[in-house]
């Protein structure tokens, strides 16, 4: 129960990343392949798997409009992305339409996953889209992201998203079927690695050398392993495989060759471990006794259960949670600043909007962002 999953058919929340070379060819999108991918995603969704798609290809699809192949300067790439992104979304929208799946576009920048305040917003939006049954399609916001503030490759972006939404599986579809001990194109002795339960420095060295240029697009094997490490820390299994197969996701279920990197912890356990060890409280929230019981039963902390707030902190900060006697009961990430909590304490969530002048989150600390001290 506590460890990462091995099988795609077990996935509850899945992030699928598709690379530029799969999405586009000769400046146009590969509609037949996208239709097969859509059929596979429809099939997984009908089995109860929630899916998020991270799609590259905006720059590849947009560059033809600029008449430059390939765009070199940053602003040319950014312009190409601005041109290609709607083409990409139209192609995906058409591919999913026969399955009655509506697509939603979310363009993220590095800050949306690295800054905890923005991370809370991006996560809430993605959760809302998933609840609404639509298919979120994510890409980097290439048009505004500059080198210092870019993920640069969608492998790592996909892994960050997987961690943010507690996905239990990340599939990186590219043009190689996984990791090898040597370059399979030149060395007969090259052995395919089908399973890893750890990403060691030896493995990273392997990816940095012989496998490095094994993929087209921005992400070679190095970035795939970097992505796998990010996912691993979040309790999310990564599958690196060849996407050119017909029906590429069913192919995985049917045993297509792939490298699986399986973490020892599930997303829930990994998050709990992370919350326990990484949060350095910037302030304290005092709960009333009703709220103590509620959070100990697994509920979120609502404004009505807060009797006091101590210290100055911003939205997205770590906070200590204490009972009316001042005993520490746990810690979590606050969805409100200390100043806002001071105004909201003891009130019903509905009253918050009128008081703050904006509609915030219903919970002060969401149950997913809360870890209790062992009693
Ligand atoms: N965001 C880029 C695009 O849509 C792709 C990045 C990558 O290849 O990983 O064109």
mmCIF file with all atom_site columns, N, CA and C in Angstrom, residues 122-145:
data_model
loop_
_atom_site.group_PDB
_atom_site.id
_atom_site.type_symbol
_atom_site.label_atom_id
_atom_site.label_alt_id
_atom_site.label_comp_id
_atom_site.label_asym_id
_atom_site.label_entity_id
_atom_site.label_seq_id
_atom_site.pdbx_PDB_ins_code
_atom_site.Cartn_x
_atom_site.Cartn_y
_atom_site.Cartn_z
_atom_site.occupancy
_atom_site.B_iso_or_equiv
_atom_site.pdbx_formal_charge
_atom_site.auth_seq_id
_atom_site.auth_comp_id
_atom_site.auth_asym_id
_atom_site.auth_atom_id
_atom_site.pdbx_PDB_model_num
ATOM 1  N N  . UNK A 1 122 ? -1.921  26.995 -8.689  1.00 0.00 ? 122 UNK A N  1
ATOM 2  C CA . UNK A 1 122 ? -1.881  26.119 -9.868  1.00 0.00 ? 122 UNK A CA 1
ATOM 3  C C  . UNK A 1 122 ? -2.513  24.774 -9.532  1.00 0.00 ? 122 UNK A C  1
ATOM 4  N N  . UNK A 1 123 ? -2.218  24.262 -8.333  1.00 0.00 ? 123 UNK A N  1
ATOM 5  C CA . UNK A 1 123 ? -2.790  22.970 -7.942  1.00 0.00 ? 123 UNK A CA 1
ATOM 6  C C  . UNK A 1 123 ? -4.314  23.062 -7.857  1.00 0.00 ? 123 UNK A C  1
ATOM 7  N N  . UNK A 1 124 ? -4.818  24.142 -7.250  1.00 0.00 ? 124 UNK A N  1
ATOM 8  C CA . UNK A 1 124 ? -6.271  24.275 -7.103  1.00 0.00 ? 124 UNK A CA 1
ATOM 9  C C  . UNK A 1 124 ? -6.944  24.319 -8.476  1.00 0.00 ? 124 UNK A C  1
ATOM 10 N N  . UNK A 1 125 ? -6.301  25.007 -9.435  1.00 0.00 ? 125 UNK A N  1
ATOM 11 C CA . UNK A 1 125 ? -6.878  25.084 -10.788 1.00 0.00 ? 125 UNK A CA 1
ATOM 12 C C  . UNK A 1 125 ? -6.895  23.702 -11.439 1.00 0.00 ? 125 UNK A C  1
ATOM 13 N N  . UNK A 1 126 ? -5.789  22.992 -11.335 1.00 0.00 ? 126 UNK A N  1
ATOM 14 C CA . UNK A 1 126 ? -5.733  21.666 -11.967 1.00 0.00 ? 126 UNK A CA 1
ATOM 15 C C  . UNK A 1 126 ? -6.727  20.707 -11.314 1.00 0.00 ? 126 UNK A C  1
ATOM 16 N N  . UNK A 1 127 ? -6.834  20.779 -9.989  1.00 0.00 ? 127 UNK A N  1
ATOM 17 C CA . UNK A 1 127 ? -7.805  19.930 -9.278  1.00 0.00 ? 127 UNK A CA 1
ATOM 18 C C  . UNK A 1 127 ? -9.226  20.237 -9.766  1.00 0.00 ? 127 UNK A C  1
ATOM 19 N N  . UNK A 1 128 ? -9.518  21.530 -9.950  1.00 0.00 ? 128 UNK A N  1
ATOM 20 C CA . UNK A 1 128 ? -10.853 21.925 -10.388 1.00 0.00 ? 128 UNK A CA 1
ATOM 21 C C  . UNK A 1 128 ? -11.129 21.391 -11.793 1.00 0.00 ? 128 UNK A C  1
ATOM 22 N N  . UNK A 1 129 ? -10.121 21.459 -12.656 1.00 0.00 ? 129 UNK A N  1
ATOM 23 C CA . UNK A 1 129 ? -10.288 20.934 -14.017 1.00 0.00 ? 129 UNK A CA 1
ATOM 24 C C  . UNK A 1 129 ? -10.509 19.428 -13.993 1.00 0.00 ? 129 UNK A C  1
ATOM 25 N N  . UNK A 1 130 ? -9.746  18.736 -13.156 1.00 0.00 ? 130 UNK A N  1
ATOM 26 C CA . UNK A 1 130 ? -9.910  17.278 -13.074 1.00 0.00 ? 130 UNK A CA 1
ATOM 27 C C  . UNK A 1 130 ? -11.295 16.927 -12.534 1.00 0.00 ? 130 UNK A C  1
ATOM 28 N N  . UNK A 1 131 ? -11.734 17.661 -11.515 1.00 0.00 ? 131 UNK A N  1
ATOM 29 C CA . UNK A 1 131 ? -13.077 17.412 -10.955 1.00 0.00 ? 131 UNK A CA 1
ATOM 30 C C  . UNK A 1 131 ? -14.160 17.635 -12.000 1.00 0.00 ? 131 UNK A C  1
ATOM 31 N N  . UNK A 1 132 ? -13.910 18.598 -12.901 1.00 0.00 ? 132 UNK A N  1
ATOM 32 C CA . UNK A 1 132 ? -14.909 18.897 -13.932 1.00 0.00 ? 132 UNK A CA 1
ATOM 33 C C  . UNK A 1 132 ? -14.869 17.865 -15.069 1.00 0.00 ? 132 UNK A C  1
ATOM 34 N N  . UNK A 1 133 ? -13.937 16.942 -15.004 1.00 0.00 ? 133 UNK A N  1
ATOM 35 C CA . UNK A 1 133 ? -13.879 15.865 -15.996 1.00 0.00 ? 133 UNK A CA 1
ATOM 36 C C  . UNK A 1 133 ? -13.237 16.268 -17.316 1.00 0.00 ? 133 UNK A C  1
ATOM 37 N N  . UNK A 1 134 ? -12.579 17.435 -17.347 1.00 0.00 ? 134 UNK A N  1
ATOM 38 C CA . UNK A 1 134 ? -11.917 17.823 -18.590 1.00 0.00 ? 134 UNK A CA 1
ATOM 39 C C  . UNK A 1 134 ? -10.469 17.317 -18.576 1.00 0.00 ? 134 UNK A C  1
ATOM 40 N N  . UNK A 1 135 ? -9.821  17.404 -19.714 1.00 0.00 ? 135 UNK A N  1
ATOM 41 C CA . UNK A 1 135 ? -8.432  16.952 -19.799 1.00 0.00 ? 135 UNK A CA 1
ATOM 42 C C  . UNK A 1 135 ? -7.513  18.172 -19.790 1.00 0.00 ? 135 UNK A C  1
ATOM 43 N N  . UNK A 1 136 ? -6.813  18.427 -18.679 1.00 0.00 ? 136 UNK A N  1
ATOM 44 C CA . UNK A 1 136 ? -5.873  19.548 -18.682 1.00 0.00 ? 136 UNK A CA 1
ATOM 45 C C  . UNK A 1 136 ? -4.681  19.223 -19.589 1.00 0.00 ? 136 UNK A C  1
ATOM 46 N N  . UNK A 1 137 ? -4.352  20.163 -20.470 1.00 0.00 ? 137 UNK A N  1
ATOM 47 C CA . UNK A 1 137 ? -3.174  20.019 -21.327 1.00 0.00 ? 137 UNK A CA 1
ATOM 48 C C  . UNK A 1 137 ? -2.203  21.123 -20.925 1.00 0.00 ? 137 UNK A C  1
ATOM 49 N N  . UNK A 1 138 ? -1.019  20.706 -20.522 1.00 0.00 ? 138 UNK A N  1
ATOM 50 C CA . UNK A 1 138 ? -0.053  21.658 -19.971 1.00 0.00 ? 138 UNK A CA 1
ATOM 51 C C  . UNK A 1 138 ? 1.135   21.821 -20.905 1.00 0.00 ? 138 UNK A C  1
ATOM 52 N N  . UNK A 1 139 ? 1.605   23.036 -21.007 1.00 0.00 ? 139 UNK A N  1
ATOM 53 C CA . UNK A 1 139 ? 2.885   23.296 -21.659 1.00 0.00 ? 139 UNK A CA 1
ATOM 54 C C  . UNK A 1 139 ? 3.555   24.407 -20.867 1.00 0.00 ? 139 UNK A C  1
ATOM 55 N N  . UNK A 1 140 ? 4.826   24.585 -21.118 1.00 0.00 ? 140 UNK A N  1
ATOM 56 C CA . UNK A 1 140 ? 5.473   25.734 -20.495 1.00 0.00 ? 140 UNK A CA 1
ATOM 57 C C  . UNK A 1 140 ? 4.993   27.003 -21.200 1.00 0.00 ? 140 UNK A C  1
ATOM 58 N N  . UNK A 1 141 ? 4.875   28.091 -20.463 1.00 0.00 ? 141 UNK A N  1
ATOM 59 C CA . UNK A 1 141 ? 4.465   29.359 -21.070 1.00 0.00 ? 141 UNK A CA 1
ATOM 60 C C  . UNK A 1 141 ? 5.685   29.970 -21.780 1.00 0.00 ? 141 UNK A C  1
ATOM 61 N N  . UNK A 1 142 ? 6.045   29.339 -22.886 1.00 0.00 ? 142 UNK A N  1
ATOM 62 C CA . UNK A 1 142 ? 7.301   29.677 -23.578 1.00 0.00 ? 142 UNK A CA 1
ATOM 63 C C  . UNK A 1 142 ? 7.357   31.127 -24.052 1.00 0.00 ? 142 UNK A C  1
ATOM 64 N N  . UNK A 1 143 ? 6.203   31.703 -24.310 1.00 0.00 ? 143 UNK A N  1
ATOM 65 C CA . UNK A 1 143 ? 6.181   33.053 -24.869 1.00 0.00 ? 143 UNK A CA 1
ATOM 66 C C  . UNK A 1 143 ? 6.708   34.091 -23.891 1.00 0.00 ? 143 UNK A C  1
ATOM 67 N N  . UNK A 1 144 ? 6.559   33.822 -22.599 1.00 0.00 ? 144 UNK A N  1
ATOM 68 C CA . UNK A 1 144 ? 7.075   34.784 -21.623 1.00 0.00 ? 144 UNK A CA 1
ATOM 69 C C  . UNK A 1 144 ? 8.261   34.258 -20.815 1.00 0.00 ? 144 UNK A C  1
ATOM 70 N N  . UNK A 1 145 ? 8.459   32.940 -20.816 1.00 0.00 ? 145 UNK A N  1
ATOM 71 C CA . UNK A 1 145 ? 9.544   32.394 -19.996 1.00 0.00 ? 145 UNK A CA 1
ATOM 72 C C  . UNK A 1 145 ? 10.889  32.661 -20.666 1.00 0.00 ? 145 UNK A C  1
#
